[in-house]
Each structure stands twice: as C-alpha cells, then as structure tokens.
PDB file of C-alpha atoms in Angstrom:
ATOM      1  CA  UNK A 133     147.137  67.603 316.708  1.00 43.00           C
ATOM      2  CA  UNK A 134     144.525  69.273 314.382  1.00 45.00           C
ATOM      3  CA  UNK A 135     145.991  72.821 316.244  1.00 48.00           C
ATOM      4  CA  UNK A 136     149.738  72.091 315.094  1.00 49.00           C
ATOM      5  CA  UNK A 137     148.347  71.378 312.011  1.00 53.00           C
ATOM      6  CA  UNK A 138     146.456  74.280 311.815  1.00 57.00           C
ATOM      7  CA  UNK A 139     149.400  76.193 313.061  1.00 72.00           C
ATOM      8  CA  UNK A 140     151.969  75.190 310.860  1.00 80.00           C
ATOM      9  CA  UNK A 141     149.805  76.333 307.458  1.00 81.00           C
ATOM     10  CA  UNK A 142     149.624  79.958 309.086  1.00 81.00           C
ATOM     11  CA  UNK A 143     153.281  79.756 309.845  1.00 88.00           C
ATOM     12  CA  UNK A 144     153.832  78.762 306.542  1.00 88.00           C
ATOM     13  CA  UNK A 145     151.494  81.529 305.310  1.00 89.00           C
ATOM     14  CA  UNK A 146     152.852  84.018 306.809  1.00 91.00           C
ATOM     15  CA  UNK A 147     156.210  83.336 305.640  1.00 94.00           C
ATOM     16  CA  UNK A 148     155.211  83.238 302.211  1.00 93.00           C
ATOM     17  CA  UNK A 149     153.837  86.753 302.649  1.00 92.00           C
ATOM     18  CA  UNK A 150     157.253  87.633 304.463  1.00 93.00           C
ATOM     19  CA  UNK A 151     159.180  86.059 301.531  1.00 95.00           C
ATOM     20  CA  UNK A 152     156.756  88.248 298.804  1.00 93.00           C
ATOM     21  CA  UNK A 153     157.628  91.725 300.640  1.00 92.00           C
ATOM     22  CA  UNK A 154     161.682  90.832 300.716  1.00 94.00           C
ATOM     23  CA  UNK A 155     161.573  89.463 297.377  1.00 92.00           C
ATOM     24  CA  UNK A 156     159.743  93.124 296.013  1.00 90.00           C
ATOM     25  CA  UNK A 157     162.072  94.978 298.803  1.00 90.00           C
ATOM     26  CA  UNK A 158     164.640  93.570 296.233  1.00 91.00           C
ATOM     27  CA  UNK A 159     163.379  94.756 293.080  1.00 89.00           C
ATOM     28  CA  UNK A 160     162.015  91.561 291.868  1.00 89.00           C
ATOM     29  CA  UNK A 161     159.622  91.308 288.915  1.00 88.00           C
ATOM     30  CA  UNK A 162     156.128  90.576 289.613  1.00 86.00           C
ATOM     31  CA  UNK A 163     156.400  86.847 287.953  1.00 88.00           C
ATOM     32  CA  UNK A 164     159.528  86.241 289.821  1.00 90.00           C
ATOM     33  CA  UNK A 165     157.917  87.164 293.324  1.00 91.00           C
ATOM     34  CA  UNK A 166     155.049  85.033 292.818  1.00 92.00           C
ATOM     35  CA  UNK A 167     156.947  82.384 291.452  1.00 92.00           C
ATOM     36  CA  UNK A 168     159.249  81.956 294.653  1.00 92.00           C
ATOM     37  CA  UNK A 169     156.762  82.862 297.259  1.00 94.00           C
ATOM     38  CA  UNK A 170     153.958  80.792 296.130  1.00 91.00           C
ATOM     39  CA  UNK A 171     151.475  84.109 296.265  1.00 93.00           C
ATOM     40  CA  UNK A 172     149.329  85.563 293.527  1.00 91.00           C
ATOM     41  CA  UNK A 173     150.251  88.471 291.815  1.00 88.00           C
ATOM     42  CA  UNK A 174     147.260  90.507 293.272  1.00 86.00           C
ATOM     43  CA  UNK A 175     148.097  89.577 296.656  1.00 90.00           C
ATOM     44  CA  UNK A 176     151.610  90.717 296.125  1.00 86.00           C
ATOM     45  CA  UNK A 177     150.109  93.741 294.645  1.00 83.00           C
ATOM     46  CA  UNK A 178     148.193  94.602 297.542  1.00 85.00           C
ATOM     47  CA  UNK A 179     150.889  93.572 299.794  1.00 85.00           C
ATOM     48  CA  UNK A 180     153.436  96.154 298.497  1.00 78.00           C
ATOM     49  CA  UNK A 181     150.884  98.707 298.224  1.00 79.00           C
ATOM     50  CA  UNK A 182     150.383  98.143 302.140  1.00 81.00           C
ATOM     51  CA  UNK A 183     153.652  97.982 303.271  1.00 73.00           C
ATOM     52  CA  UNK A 184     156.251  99.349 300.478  1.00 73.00           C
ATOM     53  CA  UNK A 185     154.163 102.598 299.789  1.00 68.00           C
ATOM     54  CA  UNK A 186     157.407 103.927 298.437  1.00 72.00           C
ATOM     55  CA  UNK A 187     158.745 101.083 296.560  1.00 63.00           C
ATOM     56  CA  UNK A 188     158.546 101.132 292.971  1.00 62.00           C
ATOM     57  CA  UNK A 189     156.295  98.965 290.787  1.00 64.00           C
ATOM     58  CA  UNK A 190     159.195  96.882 289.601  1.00 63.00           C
ATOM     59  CA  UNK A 191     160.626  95.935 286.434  1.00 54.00           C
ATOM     60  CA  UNK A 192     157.803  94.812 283.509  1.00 64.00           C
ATOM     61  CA  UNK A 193     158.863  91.867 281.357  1.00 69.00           C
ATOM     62  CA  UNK A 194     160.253  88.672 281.324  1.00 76.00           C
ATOM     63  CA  UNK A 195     163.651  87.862 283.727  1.00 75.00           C
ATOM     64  CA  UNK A 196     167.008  87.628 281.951  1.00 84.00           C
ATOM     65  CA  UNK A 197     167.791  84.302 280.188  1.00 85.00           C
ATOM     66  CA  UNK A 198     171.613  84.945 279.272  1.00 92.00           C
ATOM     67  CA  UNK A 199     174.531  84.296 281.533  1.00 94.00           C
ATOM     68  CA  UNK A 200     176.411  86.687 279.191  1.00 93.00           C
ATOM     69  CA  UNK A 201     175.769  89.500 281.211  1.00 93.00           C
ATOM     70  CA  UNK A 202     177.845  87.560 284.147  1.00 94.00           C
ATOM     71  CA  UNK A 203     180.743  87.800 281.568  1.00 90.00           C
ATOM     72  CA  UNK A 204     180.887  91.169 280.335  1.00 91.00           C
ATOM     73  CA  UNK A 205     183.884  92.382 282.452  1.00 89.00           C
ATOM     74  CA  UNK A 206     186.238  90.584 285.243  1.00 86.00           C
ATOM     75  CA  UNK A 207     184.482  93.097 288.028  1.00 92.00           C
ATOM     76  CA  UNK A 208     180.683  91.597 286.821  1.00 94.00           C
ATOM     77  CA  UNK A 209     182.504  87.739 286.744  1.00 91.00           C
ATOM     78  CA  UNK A 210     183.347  88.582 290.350  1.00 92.00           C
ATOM     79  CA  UNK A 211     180.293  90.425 291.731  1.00 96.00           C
ATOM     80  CA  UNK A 212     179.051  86.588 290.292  1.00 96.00           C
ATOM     81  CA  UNK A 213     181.572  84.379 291.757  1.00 95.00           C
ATOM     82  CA  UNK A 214     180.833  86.445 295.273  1.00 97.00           C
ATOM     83  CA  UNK A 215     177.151  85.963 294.683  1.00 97.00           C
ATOM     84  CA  UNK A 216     177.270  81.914 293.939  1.00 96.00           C
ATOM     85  CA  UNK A 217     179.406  81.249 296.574  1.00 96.00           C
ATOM     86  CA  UNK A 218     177.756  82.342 299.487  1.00 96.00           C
ATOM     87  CA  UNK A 219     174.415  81.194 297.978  1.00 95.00           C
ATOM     88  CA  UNK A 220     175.709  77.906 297.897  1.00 93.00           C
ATOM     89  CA  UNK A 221     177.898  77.908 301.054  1.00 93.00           C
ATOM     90  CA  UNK A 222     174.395  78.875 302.573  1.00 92.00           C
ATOM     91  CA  UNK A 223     172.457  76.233 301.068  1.00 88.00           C
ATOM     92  CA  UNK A 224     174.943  73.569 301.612  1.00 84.00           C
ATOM     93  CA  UNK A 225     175.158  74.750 305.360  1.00 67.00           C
ATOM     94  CA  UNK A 226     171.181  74.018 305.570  1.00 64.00           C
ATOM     95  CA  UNK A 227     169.425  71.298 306.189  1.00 56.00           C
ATOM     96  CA  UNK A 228     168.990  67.715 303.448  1.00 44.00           C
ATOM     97  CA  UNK A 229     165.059  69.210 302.302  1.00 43.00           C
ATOM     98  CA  UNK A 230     166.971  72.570 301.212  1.00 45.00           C
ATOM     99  CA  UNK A 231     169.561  71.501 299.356  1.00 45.00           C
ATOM    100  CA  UNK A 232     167.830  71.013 296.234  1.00 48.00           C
ATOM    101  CA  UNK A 233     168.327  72.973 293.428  1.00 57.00           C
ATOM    102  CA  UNK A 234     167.459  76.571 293.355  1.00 66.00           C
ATOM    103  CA  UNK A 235     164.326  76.799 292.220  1.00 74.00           C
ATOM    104  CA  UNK A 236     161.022  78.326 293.542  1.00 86.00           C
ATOM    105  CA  UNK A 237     159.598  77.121 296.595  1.00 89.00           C
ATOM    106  CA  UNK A 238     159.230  79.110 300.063  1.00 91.00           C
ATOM    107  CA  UNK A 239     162.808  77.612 301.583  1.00 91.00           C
ATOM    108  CA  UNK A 240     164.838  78.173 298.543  1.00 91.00           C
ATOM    109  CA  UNK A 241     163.241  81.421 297.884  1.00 93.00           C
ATOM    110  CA  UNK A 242     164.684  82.367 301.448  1.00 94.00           C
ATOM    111  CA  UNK A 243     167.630  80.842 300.839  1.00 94.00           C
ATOM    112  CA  UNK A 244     167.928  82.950 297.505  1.00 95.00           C
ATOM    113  CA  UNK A 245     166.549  86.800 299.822  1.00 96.00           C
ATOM    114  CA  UNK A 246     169.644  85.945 302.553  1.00 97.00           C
ATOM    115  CA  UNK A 247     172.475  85.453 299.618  1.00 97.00           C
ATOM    116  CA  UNK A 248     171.173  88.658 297.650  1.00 97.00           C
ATOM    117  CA  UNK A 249     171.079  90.735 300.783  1.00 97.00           C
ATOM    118  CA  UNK A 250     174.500  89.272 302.262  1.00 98.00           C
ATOM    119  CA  UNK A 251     175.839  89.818 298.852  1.00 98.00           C
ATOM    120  CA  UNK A 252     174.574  93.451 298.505  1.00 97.00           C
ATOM    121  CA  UNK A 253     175.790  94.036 301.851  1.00 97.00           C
ATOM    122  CA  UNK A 254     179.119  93.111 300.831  1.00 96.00           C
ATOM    123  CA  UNK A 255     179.143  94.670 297.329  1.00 96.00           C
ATOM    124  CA  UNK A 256     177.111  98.000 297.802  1.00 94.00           C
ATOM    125  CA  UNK A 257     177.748  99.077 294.070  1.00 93.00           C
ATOM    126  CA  UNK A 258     177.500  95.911 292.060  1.00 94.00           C
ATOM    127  CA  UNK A 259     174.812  96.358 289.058  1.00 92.00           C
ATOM    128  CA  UNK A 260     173.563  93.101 289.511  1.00 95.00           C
ATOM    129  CA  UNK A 261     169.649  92.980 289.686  1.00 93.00           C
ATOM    130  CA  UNK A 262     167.589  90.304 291.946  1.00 94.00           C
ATOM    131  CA  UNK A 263     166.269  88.539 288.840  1.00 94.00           C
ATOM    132  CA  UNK A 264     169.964  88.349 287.291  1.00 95.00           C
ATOM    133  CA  UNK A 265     170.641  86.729 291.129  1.00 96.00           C
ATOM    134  CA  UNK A 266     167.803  84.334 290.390  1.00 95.00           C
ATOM    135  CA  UNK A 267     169.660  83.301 287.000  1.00 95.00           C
ATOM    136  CA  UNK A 268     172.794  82.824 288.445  1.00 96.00           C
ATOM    137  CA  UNK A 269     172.136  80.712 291.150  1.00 95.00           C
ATOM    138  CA  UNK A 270     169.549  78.484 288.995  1.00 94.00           C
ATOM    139  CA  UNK A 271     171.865  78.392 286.831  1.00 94.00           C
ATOM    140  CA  UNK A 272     174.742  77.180 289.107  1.00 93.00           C
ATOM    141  CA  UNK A 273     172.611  74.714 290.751  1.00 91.00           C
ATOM    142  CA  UNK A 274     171.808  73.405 287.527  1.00 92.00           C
ATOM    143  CA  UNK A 275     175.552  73.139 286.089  1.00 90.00           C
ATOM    144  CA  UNK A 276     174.414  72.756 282.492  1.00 92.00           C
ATOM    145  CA  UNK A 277     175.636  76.384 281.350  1.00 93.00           C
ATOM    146  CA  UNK A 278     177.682  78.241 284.080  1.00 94.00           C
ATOM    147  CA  UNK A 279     179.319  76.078 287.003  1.00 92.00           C
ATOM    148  CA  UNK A 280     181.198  77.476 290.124  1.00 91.00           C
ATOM    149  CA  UNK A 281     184.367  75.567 290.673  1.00 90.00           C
ATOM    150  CA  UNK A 282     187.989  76.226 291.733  1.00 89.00           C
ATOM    151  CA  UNK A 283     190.856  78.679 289.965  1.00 88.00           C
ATOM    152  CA  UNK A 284     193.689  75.743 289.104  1.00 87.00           C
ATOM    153  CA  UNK A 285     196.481  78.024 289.275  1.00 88.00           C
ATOM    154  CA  UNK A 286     195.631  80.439 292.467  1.00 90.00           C
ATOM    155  CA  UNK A 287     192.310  78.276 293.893  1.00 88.00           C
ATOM    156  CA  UNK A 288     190.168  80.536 294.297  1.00 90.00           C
ATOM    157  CA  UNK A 289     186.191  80.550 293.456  1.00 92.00           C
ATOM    158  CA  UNK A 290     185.692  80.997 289.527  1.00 91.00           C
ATOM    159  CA  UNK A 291     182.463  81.005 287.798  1.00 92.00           C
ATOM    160  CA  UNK A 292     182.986  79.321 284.638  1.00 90.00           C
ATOM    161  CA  UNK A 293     181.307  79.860 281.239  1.00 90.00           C
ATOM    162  CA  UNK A 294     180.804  76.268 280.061  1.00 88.00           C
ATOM    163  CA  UNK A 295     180.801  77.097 276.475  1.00 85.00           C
ATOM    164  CA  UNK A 296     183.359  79.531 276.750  1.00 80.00           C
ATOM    165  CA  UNK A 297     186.726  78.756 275.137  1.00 68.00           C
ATOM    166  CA  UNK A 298     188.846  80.159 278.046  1.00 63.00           C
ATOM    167  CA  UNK A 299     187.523  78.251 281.112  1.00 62.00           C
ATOM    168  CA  UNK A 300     189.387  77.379 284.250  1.00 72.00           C
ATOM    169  CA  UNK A 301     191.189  80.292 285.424  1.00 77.00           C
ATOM    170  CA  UNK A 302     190.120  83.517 287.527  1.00 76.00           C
ATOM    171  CA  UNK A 303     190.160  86.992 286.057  1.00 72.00           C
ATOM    172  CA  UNK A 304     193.172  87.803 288.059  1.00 76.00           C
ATOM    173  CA  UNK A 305     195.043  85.089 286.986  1.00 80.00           C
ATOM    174  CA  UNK A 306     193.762  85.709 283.236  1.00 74.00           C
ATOM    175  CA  UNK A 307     195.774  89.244 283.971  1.00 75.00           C
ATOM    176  CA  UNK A 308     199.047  87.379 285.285  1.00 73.00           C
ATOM    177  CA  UNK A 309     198.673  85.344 282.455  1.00 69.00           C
ATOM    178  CA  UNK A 310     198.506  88.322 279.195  1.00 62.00           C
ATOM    179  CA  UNK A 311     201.171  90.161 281.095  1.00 60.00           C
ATOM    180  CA  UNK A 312     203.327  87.375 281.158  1.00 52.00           C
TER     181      UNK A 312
END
C-alpha cells in the first residue's frame, strides 16, 4: 500500500511539472503558472529554462481584472463565447471532483491548458492571452460579473455582461436587430 501511495505523489508531481511547462508554453505569467500548478516560481523558472530554451520570459505584472476587454468588439465577445463554452462543456463532461469552479488546483488547471489549446486551435488569430482565458472562465464559473447563457431570439451561446444594459442577445442578432 505504502508503494501506491508513494506512487501516486510522483504521479501527481510530475503532472504538476507537466501542467507548469503547458501553462508557460501558453504565455502565462509567472504568478499565474504557479498559482495553477501548485510549483514555485523558481522551479518553474528552472523548468522553462530546461525545456522552453526559446520561450520567452513571459508577461511581468499582475493578470487582467476587467471583463471589458471581452466586450470591446462582437469578434472579441465571440472569441469569448467560443472560449467558455468548450471550457465548460469540458468540465461538465468530467468527473463530480472537477466540476468545481475554475480556480487553481492541478485538475482545473488542466482542465483550463485543454480549453485554451482547443480554443486556439480553433481560432488561430484571436488576441486573447492565457491569463485573459484564466479571467474568463473564473469568471464564468463564478457568475457574479459575466455569465454564459443562451441567445433568446436565435439560441445560441452568448456571454453576457451582467452589468451591461443590453444583455440577452448575441452580436449577430444585435446586427439583425439595428438594421431592422
């Protein structure tokens, strides 16, 4: 038993360090990769120095705080509709222990890696950093500010500004509407 035991802290280890080199792969700040993969930042350090020689140090300074920048324009509301949907089709698809709220820990962290890079996959040229993915979906979890819910005219996935005055509708059916 004491061998399983023994085994399942070095599995868990060496996902952690796993989850550190996709989260700086990414573009993650420093914080934000330790945060989420529960390693110091002078591990991480020496871990991208090892094996991201080419990567670059990352952005300095604290993460975004403003959904605003989810607003800006109906192609950024999209690129953030796309990116809260499939991170929370993915965590609702996983098991009861992962479908907590998005915040750091080892599972949601790889939770968050899979619906960044299935998101950039999808959406080559969107602008939108890994620490403005970390905002959005702990901010979706969370519901308070932002929420992802349904278009009531067309149905489709919206993400809605909670203490915006226009609410409800997509951006395409926001266009419909003004031409009307």
């Amino acid at each position: 038993m004491e061998t399983m035991h023994g085994n399942g802290r070095f599995d868990r280890y060496y996902r952690r360090i796993q989850l550190g080199l996709r989260l700086l792969s990414h573009g993650a700040r420093a914080q934000t990769a330790s945060e989420w993969s529960e390693l110091t930042p002078d591990r991480l350090v020496t871990l991208r120095r090892r094996w991201l020689p080419d990567a670059s140090e990352g952005l300095r300074g604290p993460a975004p705080t403003s959904f605003q920048i989810f607003f800006r324009s109906a192609l950024r509301t999209t690129h953030a509709t796309l990116f809260a949907t499939i991170h929370q089709t993915l965590c609702q698809d996983s098991d009861a222990s992962a479908k907590r709220e998005a915040h750091p820990s080892l599972e949601s962290g790889e939770f968050l890696c899979e619906a960044y890079e299935i998101f950039r996959e999808w959406e080559e040229d969107a602008d939108m950093g890994f620490d403005q993915a970390v905002l959005l979906a702990e901010g979706a979890a969370k519901g308070e500010v932002i929420k992802l819910a349904h278009c009531p005219r067309c149905r489709r996935a919206v993400l809605i500004d909670k203490l915006a005055r226009r609410r409800e509708t997509c951006p395409t059916c926001r266009r419909h509407s003004v031409n009307l």
